[in-house]
CSV table of C-alpha atoms in Angstrom, one decimal:
chain,number,residue,atom,x,y,z
A,18,MET,CA,4.1,-5.1,31.4
A,19,LYS,CA,7.2,-6.8,32.8
A,20,THR,CA,5.0,-9.3,33.8
A,21,HIS,CA,3.8,-9.9,30.2
A,22,TRP,CA,7.1,-10.5,28.5
A,23,LEU,CA,8.4,-12.7,31.1
A,24,ILE,CA,5.6,-15.2,30.8
A,25,PHE,CA,6.5,-14.7,27.0
A,26,LEU,CA,10.2,-15.7,27.6
A,27,VAL,CA,9.1,-18.6,30.2
A,28,LEU,CA,6.9,-20.0,27.6
A,29,LEU,CA,10.1,-19.8,24.5
A,30,LEU,CA,12.5,-21.2,26.9
A,31,THR,CA,10.6,-24.7,28.0
A,32,CYS,CA,9.6,-25.6,24.4
A,33,PRO,CA,11.3,-28.3,23.2
A,34,ALA,CA,14.2,-27.0,20.7
A,35,MET,CA,13.6,-27.0,16.8
A,36,ALA,CA,16.2,-28.0,13.8
A,37,THR,CA,18.2,-24.6,13.1
A,38,GLU,CA,19.1,-26.2,9.3
A,39,THR,CA,18.1,-23.6,6.8
A,40,ILE,CA,17.5,-24.3,3.3
A,41,THR,CA,15.8,-22.2,0.5
A,42,ASP,CA,14.6,-23.6,-2.4
A,43,LYS,CA,13.3,-20.8,-4.4
A,44,GLY,CA,12.0,-23.1,-7.1
A,45,GLU,CA,9.8,-24.9,-4.5
A,46,ALA,CA,8.6,-21.6,-3.4
A,47,GLU,CA,4.7,-20.4,-3.6
A,48,PRO,CA,4.6,-16.7,-5.2
A,49,PRO,CA,3.0,-14.6,-2.6
A,50,ALA,CA,-0.6,-13.8,-3.3
A,51,ALA,CA,-1.2,-10.6,-5.9
A,52,PRO,CA,-1.0,-7.6,-3.8
A,53,PRO,CA,-4.3,-5.8,-3.8
A,54,ALA,CA,-4.6,-2.9,-6.2
A,55,ALA,CA,-2.4,0.0,-5.7
A,56,HIS,CA,-4.3,3.1,-5.3
A,57,ASP,CA,-4.1,6.8,-3.6
A,58,THR,CA,-2.1,6.1,0.0
A,59,LYS,CA,-4.0,7.2,2.8
A,60,GLN,CA,-3.9,11.0,3.7
A,61,ILE,CA,-2.8,10.6,7.0
A,62,LYS,CA,-3.4,14.0,8.7
A,63,GLU,CA,-7.1,13.8,8.0
A,64,THR,CA,-7.3,11.8,10.7
A,65,PHE,CA,-6.4,15.0,12.8
A,66,GLU,CA,-9.6,16.7,12.2
A,67,SER,CA,-12.1,14.8,14.9
A,68,GLN,CA,-11.9,16.8,18.0
A,69,THR,CA,-11.4,13.8,20.6
A,70,ALA,CA,-10.0,10.5,20.4
A,71,LYS,CA,-11.7,7.3,20.3
A,72,PRO,CA,-11.9,3.7,21.6
A,73,PHE,CA,-9.2,1.7,19.1
A,74,LYS,CA,-10.0,-1.7,18.3
A,75,LEU,CA,-7.5,-4.2,17.6
A,76,ILE,CA,-7.4,-8.3,16.7
A,77,GLY,CA,-10.6,-8.2,19.1
A,78,GLU,CA,-9.9,-6.4,21.6
A,79,THR,CA,-10.6,-2.6,22.6
A,80,VAL,CA,-7.6,-0.1,23.8
A,81,MET,CA,-9.4,3.2,25.4
A,82,PRO,CA,-8.0,7.1,24.9
A,83,GLY,CA,-4.7,7.4,27.2
A,84,THR,CA,-3.7,3.7,27.7
A,85,MET,CA,-1.6,1.2,26.9
A,86,LYS,CA,-1.9,-2.4,26.6
A,87,THR,CA,-0.5,-5.4,25.9
A,88,LEU,CA,-2.2,-7.2,23.1
A,89,LYS,CA,-1.8,-11.0,22.3
A,90,TRP,CA,-1.6,-11.9,18.6
A,91,PHE,CA,-2.6,-15.8,17.5
A,92,SER,CA,-1.5,-16.4,14.2
A,93,VAL,CA,-1.2,-19.6,12.8
A,94,GLN,CA,2.6,-20.1,14.1
A,95,ALA,CA,2.6,-22.6,17.0
A,96,PRO,CA,6.3,-23.2,17.5
A,97,GLY,CA,7.2,-26.7,19.0
A,98,GLY,CA,3.3,-27.3,18.6
A,99,VAL,CA,2.2,-24.4,21.7
A,100,THR,CA,0.4,-21.7,20.4
A,101,VAL,CA,1.9,-18.7,22.0
A,102,GLY,CA,0.1,-15.3,21.5
A,103,THR,CA,2.4,-12.7,19.9
A,104,PRO,CA,2.4,-9.7,21.9
A,105,VAL,CA,1.4,-6.6,20.3
A,106,ILE,CA,1.8,-3.1,22.4
A,107,VAL,CA,-1.0,-0.7,21.3
A,108,ILE,CA,-0.7,2.6,23.0
A,109,ASN,CA,-4.0,5.1,22.4
A,110,GLY,CA,-3.0,8.5,22.6
A,111,THR,CA,-5.7,11.0,24.5
A,112,LYS,CA,-5.9,13.3,21.0
A,113,PRO,CA,-6.7,11.9,17.4
A,114,GLY,CA,-3.8,11.1,15.2
A,115,PRO,CA,-2.6,8.8,12.8
A,116,VAL,CA,-2.1,4.9,13.8
A,117,LEU,CA,1.2,3.9,13.1
A,118,ALA,CA,2.5,0.3,13.1
A,119,LEU,CA,6.2,-0.6,14.1
A,120,THR,CA,7.3,-4.4,13.4
A,121,ALA,CA,10.4,-6.2,14.1
A,122,ALA,CA,12.1,-9.6,13.3
A,123,ILE,CA,10.3,-10.7,10.3
A,124,HIS,CA,13.8,-12.5,10.2
A,125,GLY,CA,14.1,-14.0,13.7
A,126,ASP,CA,17.9,-12.9,13.5
A,127,GLU,CA,17.1,-9.5,13.5
A,128,LEU,CA,17.3,-8.4,17.4
A,129,ASN,CA,18.0,-4.9,17.1
A,130,GLY,CA,14.6,-3.9,16.1
A,131,ILE,CA,13.2,-5.5,19.2
A,132,GLU,CA,15.2,-3.5,21.5
A,133,ILE,CA,14.3,-0.3,19.8
A,134,ILE,CA,11.0,-1.1,19.9
A,135,ARG,CA,10.8,-1.8,23.9
A,136,GLN,CA,12.5,1.9,24.2
A,137,VAL,CA,10.5,3.5,21.5
A,138,VAL,CA,6.9,2.4,23.3
A,139,HIS,CA,7.4,2.5,26.7
A,140,ASP,CA,8.8,5.9,26.3
A,141,ILE,CA,5.4,7.1,25.4
A,142,ASP,CA,2.8,8.9,27.4
A,143,PRO,CA,-0.5,8.2,26.1
A,144,LYS,CA,-2.1,11.1,27.6
A,145,LYS,CA,0.4,13.0,25.6
A,146,LEU,CA,0.4,11.1,22.1
A,147,LYS,CA,-1.5,12.0,19.5
A,148,GLY,CA,-2.9,9.2,17.5
A,149,VAL,CA,-2.1,5.2,18.1
A,150,VAL,CA,0.9,3.4,18.4
A,151,VAL,CA,0.8,-0.1,17.2
A,152,GLY,CA,3.8,-2.2,18.0
A,153,VAL,CA,4.8,-5.9,17.0
A,154,PRO,CA,8.6,-6.5,18.4
A,155,ILE,CA,8.7,-10.3,17.1
A,156,VAL,CA,6.7,-11.1,14.1
A,157,ASN,CA,8.7,-13.9,13.6
A,158,LEU,CA,8.5,-15.9,16.7
A,159,GLU,CA,9.4,-19.3,15.4
A,160,GLY,CA,12.8,-18.1,13.9
A,161,PHE,CA,13.4,-15.3,16.8
A,162,TRP,CA,13.5,-19.2,19.1
A,163,ARG,CA,15.6,-20.6,16.8
A,164,ARG,CA,18.3,-17.7,16.0
A,165,ASP,CA,17.2,-18.2,12.5
A,166,ARG,CA,16.7,-15.9,9.9
A,167,TYR,CA,13.5,-17.9,7.9
A,168,ILE,CA,10.0,-19.4,9.5
A,169,GLY,CA,9.6,-22.7,10.3
A,170,ASP,CA,9.1,-24.1,7.1
A,171,ARG,CA,12.5,-22.3,6.2
A,172,ARG,CA,11.1,-20.2,3.9
A,173,ASP,CA,11.5,-15.7,3.7
A,174,LEU,CA,8.1,-14.5,5.4
A,175,ASN,CA,9.0,-11.3,3.6
A,176,ARG,CA,8.4,-12.8,0.4
A,177,TYR,CA,5.1,-13.2,1.1
A,178,PHE,CA,3.2,-10.2,1.4
A,179,PRO,CA,0.2,-9.5,1.8
A,180,GLY,CA,-0.6,-13.0,1.8
A,181,ASN,CA,-2.8,-16.1,1.1
A,182,PRO,CA,-5.2,-17.8,4.0
A,183,LYS,CA,-5.7,-21.0,1.8
A,184,GLY,CA,-1.6,-20.8,0.5
A,185,SER,CA,1.6,-22.1,2.5
A,186,TYR,CA,2.3,-21.8,5.7
A,187,PRO,CA,4.3,-18.2,4.9
A,188,SER,CA,1.8,-17.2,3.0
A,189,ARG,CA,-0.5,-17.5,5.9
A,190,VAL,CA,1.7,-16.1,8.5
A,191,ALA,CA,2.1,-13.0,6.1
A,192,HIS,CA,-1.5,-12.7,5.3
A,193,ALA,CA,-2.5,-12.8,9.1
A,194,LEU,CA,-0.3,-10.0,9.8
A,195,PHE,CA,-1.5,-8.1,7.4
A,196,THR,CA,-4.9,-8.5,7.8
A,197,ASP,CA,-5.2,-8.2,11.5
A,198,ILE,CA,-2.7,-5.7,12.0
A,199,ILE,CA,-1.0,-3.6,9.2
A,200,ASN,CA,-4.7,-2.9,7.6
A,201,PRO,CA,-5.9,-0.8,10.2
A,202,CYS,CA,-2.8,1.5,10.2
A,203,ASP,CA,-2.0,4.8,8.5
A,204,MET,CA,1.6,4.4,8.2
A,205,LEU,CA,4.7,1.7,9.0
A,206,ILE,CA,8.2,1.3,10.0
A,207,ASP,CA,9.7,-2.1,9.5
A,208,ILE,CA,12.8,-2.7,11.7
A,209,HIS,CA,15.6,-5.1,10.2
A,210,THR,CA,19.5,-5.1,10.3
A,211,GLY,CA,22.0,-7.0,7.7
A,212,SER,CA,21.7,-10.8,6.8
A,213,PHE,CA,24.1,-13.5,6.7
A,214,PHE,CA,27.0,-11.6,8.5
A,215,ARG,CA,26.2,-8.2,7.0
A,216,GLU,CA,25.7,-5.1,8.8
A,217,ASN,CA,24.1,-1.8,7.6
A,218,LEU,CA,24.9,1.4,8.4
A,219,PRO,CA,21.5,2.6,10.4
A,220,GLN,CA,19.4,4.1,7.8
A,221,LEU,CA,16.3,4.2,5.6
A,222,ARG,CA,15.0,2.2,2.6
A,223,ALA,CA,12.7,3.7,1.1
A,224,ASP,CA,10.8,4.5,-2.6
A,225,LEU,CA,11.6,8.0,-2.5
A,226,SER,CA,9.6,8.2,-5.7
A,227,VAL,CA,6.1,7.9,-3.9
A,228,ASP,CA,5.1,11.2,-2.3
A,229,GLN,CA,3.5,10.1,0.9
A,230,VAL,CA,6.7,7.7,1.6
A,231,ALA,CA,8.9,10.8,0.7
A,232,ASP,CA,7.3,12.7,2.9
A,233,ILE,CA,7.6,10.5,6.1
A,234,ALA,CA,10.9,9.6,5.5
A,235,LYS,CA,12.0,13.4,5.8
A,236,SER,CA,10.6,13.0,8.9
A,237,PHE,CA,13.3,10.9,10.9
A,238,GLY,CA,16.0,13.8,11.0
A,239,GLU,CA,19.7,13.1,10.2
A,240,LEU,CA,19.1,9.5,9.6
A,241,THR,CA,20.6,8.7,6.3
A,242,ALA,CA,18.0,7.9,3.6
A,243,LEU,CA,18.4,5.4,0.9
A,244,GLN,CA,16.1,5.4,-2.5
A,245,ASN,CA,15.2,2.1,-3.0
A,246,THR,CA,12.3,0.4,-4.4
A,247,ALA,CA,10.9,-2.3,-2.3
A,248,PRO,CA,11.6,-6.5,-3.2
A,249,GLU,CA,8.0,-8.0,-4.2
A,250,GLY,CA,6.2,-9.9,-1.5
A,251,SER,CA,7.8,-7.7,1.1
A,252,LEU,CA,6.0,-6.4,3.5
A,253,ARG,CA,6.9,-2.8,2.6
A,254,SER,CA,5.8,-3.5,-0.7
A,255,ALA,CA,2.1,-4.5,-0.2
A,256,ALA,CA,1.9,-1.7,2.7
A,257,THR,CA,2.4,1.0,0.3
A,258,ALA,CA,0.4,-1.0,-2.3
A,259,SER,CA,-2.2,-0.9,-0.1
A,260,GLY,CA,-2.3,2.8,0.7
A,261,ILE,CA,-0.2,2.6,4.0
A,262,PRO,CA,2.8,4.3,3.1
A,263,ALA,CA,6.0,2.4,4.6
A,264,VAL,CA,9.8,2.3,5.4
A,265,VAL,CA,12.4,-0.2,6.4
A,266,MET,CA,14.6,1.1,9.1
A,267,GLU,CA,17.9,-1.1,8.7
A,268,ILE,CA,20.4,-0.9,11.9
A,269,GLY,CA,23.3,-3.3,12.2
A,270,GLY,CA,23.8,-6.8,11.5
A,271,PRO,CA,22.2,-10.2,12.6
A,272,LEU,CA,22.3,-12.0,16.1
A,273,SER,CA,23.7,-9.7,18.5
A,274,LEU,CA,22.5,-6.3,20.2
A,275,GLU,CA,24.7,-3.4,19.5
A,276,PRO,CA,23.6,-0.5,21.6
A,277,ASP,CA,25.3,2.4,19.7
A,278,LYS,CA,22.7,1.4,16.4
A,279,VAL,CA,20.0,0.7,19.0
A,280,THR,CA,20.5,4.2,20.3
A,281,THR,CA,20.0,6.1,16.7
A,282,GLY,CA,17.4,3.7,15.8
A,283,VAL,CA,14.8,5.2,18.7
A,284,LYS,CA,16.5,8.4,18.7
A,285,SER,CA,15.4,8.6,15.3
A,286,ILE,CA,11.7,7.1,15.6
A,287,ARG,CA,11.0,9.2,18.5
A,288,THR,CA,12.3,12.7,16.0
A,289,PHE,CA,9.8,11.2,13.4
A,290,LEU,CA,6.7,10.9,16.2
A,291,LYS,CA,7.6,14.3,17.0
A,292,ASN,CA,8.0,15.7,13.2
A,293,VAL,CA,4.6,14.1,12.1
A,294,GLY,CA,2.7,15.7,15.7
A,295,MET,CA,2.3,12.8,17.4
A,296,VAL,CA,3.9,14.3,20.1
A,297,GLU,CA,5.1,17.4,21.0
A,298,LYS,CA,8.6,18.9,20.2
A,299,LEU,CA,10.7,21.3,20.7
A,300,LYS,CA,11.3,23.9,17.8
A,301,LEU,CA,14.8,23.1,17.3
A,302,LEU,CA,16.4,23.7,13.7
A,303,PRO,CA,16.3,21.2,11.6
A,304,THR,CA,19.3,18.5,10.5
A,305,PRO,CA,20.2,17.7,7.5
A,306,GLN,CA,19.5,14.3,6.2
A,307,PRO,CA,21.6,12.5,3.8
A,308,VAL,CA,20.2,11.5,0.8
A,309,PHE,CA,21.5,8.6,-1.6
A,310,TYR,CA,19.4,7.9,-4.5
A,311,GLY,CA,22.1,5.2,-5.8
A,312,SER,CA,24.3,2.7,-4.4
A,313,GLU,CA,26.7,-0.3,-6.0
A,314,TRP,CA,27.9,-3.5,-4.6
A,315,VAL,CA,31.5,-4.5,-4.3
A,316,ARG,CA,32.3,-7.9,-5.1
A,317,ALA,CA,35.2,-10.0,-3.9
A,318,GLU,CA,37.5,-11.2,-6.2
A,319,ALA,CA,39.1,-13.9,-5.0
A,320,GLY,CA,38.3,-16.3,-2.2
A,321,GLY,CA,40.2,-16.2,1.6
A,322,ILE,CA,39.6,-14.4,4.5
A,323,LEU,CA,38.3,-10.8,4.3
A,324,MET,CA,39.7,-8.1,6.7
A,325,ASN,CA,37.7,-4.8,6.6
A,326,LYS,CA,39.6,-1.8,6.2
A,327,VAL,CA,36.9,0.9,6.3
A,328,LYS,CA,33.7,1.3,9.0
A,329,LEU,CA,30.5,2.0,8.1
A,330,GLY,CA,29.6,5.2,7.0
A,331,ALA,CA,33.3,6.3,6.1
A,332,SER,CA,33.2,8.4,2.8
A,333,VAL,CA,35.5,6.4,0.1
A,334,LYS,CA,36.9,7.5,-3.3
A,335,LYS,CA,37.7,5.5,-6.0
A,336,GLY,CA,41.0,3.7,-5.5
A,337,ASP,CA,40.7,3.4,-1.6
A,338,LEU,CA,41.4,0.7,0.1
A,339,LEU,CA,38.2,-1.3,1.5
A,340,ALA,CA,39.5,-4.7,2.5
A,341,GLU,CA,42.1,-7.2,2.0
A,342,ILE,CA,41.7,-11.5,1.5
A,343,ILE,CA,44.1,-13.4,2.8
A,344,ASP,CA,44.3,-17.1,1.4
A,345,PRO,CA,44.8,-19.3,4.7
A,346,VAL,CA,47.0,-21.5,2.9
A,347,THR,CA,49.3,-19.6,0.5
A,348,ASN,CA,49.2,-16.3,2.6
A,349,ASP,CA,48.5,-14.2,-0.7
A,350,VAL,CA,46.8,-11.2,-0.3
A,351,HIS,CA,44.2,-9.5,-2.3
A,352,GLN,CA,43.3,-6.2,-2.6
A,353,THR,CA,40.0,-4.7,-2.6
A,354,LEU,CA,39.8,-1.3,-4.2
A,355,SER,CA,36.9,0.9,-4.2
A,356,PRO,CA,35.4,1.5,-8.0
A,357,LEU,CA,33.8,4.4,-7.6
A,358,ASN,CA,33.5,7.8,-5.0
A,359,GLY,CA,30.8,7.1,-2.4
A,360,THR,CA,29.8,6.2,1.3
A,361,ILE,CA,29.8,2.9,3.0
A,362,LEU,CA,26.3,2.0,3.7
A,363,GLY,CA,26.8,-1.2,4.1
A,364,ARG,CA,29.6,-4.4,4.5
A,365,ALA,CA,30.0,-8.3,5.2
A,366,GLN,CA,31.4,-8.8,8.6
A,367,ASN,CA,35.2,-10.4,8.6
A,368,GLN,CA,34.9,-13.8,7.7
A,369,PHE,CA,35.7,-16.3,5.1
A,370,VAL,CA,34.2,-15.1,1.3
A,371,SER,CA,34.2,-16.8,-1.7
A,372,PRO,CA,34.8,-14.9,-5.2
A,373,GLY,CA,31.5,-13.1,-5.7
A,374,PHE,CA,30.7,-12.4,-2.4
A,375,ALA,CA,28.9,-9.2,-1.5
A,376,ILE,CA,31.5,-7.1,1.0
A,377,PHE,CA,30.2,-3.8,0.4
A,378,ARG,CA,27.5,-1.6,-0.6
A,379,VAL,CA,28.5,1.9,-1.3
A,380,GLY,CA,26.1,4.6,-1.6
A,381,ILE,CA,26.0,7.6,-4.4
A,382,ARG,CA,24.7,10.7,-3.9
A,383,HIS,CA,23.0,11.1,-7.3
A,384,THR,CA,20.6,13.8,-7.7
A,385,PRO,CA,16.6,12.7,-8.2
A,386,GLU,CA,17.5,13.9,-11.9
A,387,GLU,CA,20.3,11.9,-12.3
A,388,LEU,CA,18.7,9.0,-11.2
A,389,LYS,CA,15.6,9.4,-13.6
A,390,GLU,CA,18.4,9.6,-16.3
A,391,GLN,CA,20.0,6.3,-15.1
A,392,ASN,CA,16.5,4.6,-15.4
A,393,ARG,CA,15.5,6.0,-18.7
A,394,LYS,CA,19.0,4.9,-20.2
A,395,LYS,CA,18.5,1.1,-18.6
A,396,THR,CA,14.7,0.8,-20.0
A,397,THR,CA,15.7,2.1,-23.3
A,398,GLY,CA,19.1,0.5,-23.7
A,399,ALA,CA,20.7,3.8,-24.5
A,400,THR,CA,24.6,4.2,-23.3
A,401,GLU,CA,26.8,6.9,-23.3
């Protein structure tokens, strides 16, 4: 397996450099193709009814039961004009079970997910696995190569799913991934980090109003879960609409490898594999999972140098000091106080900020009933 990765990295390093400018213009962005008609999500446990595992076919190749194989996926991406096959690691167990997709680096600057998938897949013994694991560590090759969030034409690939084979460049890449790799799977874990110098407490983003999504979200042990409706055009949204329950795992910040957060992500996915029956597990007492059914952004009310005063995961009360914003010229200090009680799920890294910049995401421990009531009031315009 190491040989495949070395060849892949050599190809990347020997290609000519590309521009790093990131310009987006929502006015010019082509809307994604209409998602497939929603229907009931797959009953993944039905795949356990077969008595023997079968050869697994993906992108024109066959992986036999009890084996691991690294395939090459050729989308329309050609960084620097060089056609490079994206590695896809497939592990086919000796016993039947669901097909799990693991994807990372849809945004090319999100490195933690790449390392999480590497550790997870190379720790699985195919002879002890029930079902199939399909790992795509680097979806956005061009962004990864340029250390850039966006795909080659400077658009967000994660707003074009399920894609269109006759559409714009990101729409074609999205269609290729969705058709070639995601469609044959039963469930999906899509791994991300914070964006634009923001970092996230390790957490799941999941639409807990979808029963099958809620079921798999409960299987990650003590990893924090946040009720979150998937953005339109995201891989998570398109997969769930196509009957493939999907969650997003948010781990840390961009452009860096964070070993402690990677360890949390790896542990959570291993716990998931055990809880859904794909690998054997020891019988342990379940760990309570923190679930947040709401969150709010706290924004900067002044411009200057941001200096954080609370860590990720900290519990805060209304009025607690979250950060100071310092004017570099006048030395004036503006204090940012928490507007509510909650938990810090995400924060901006220390940097220069402008008024209105989102600097903290505070999770709120609403009950599902409170969330429904809030949504009702938003829909009807009711106020207290």
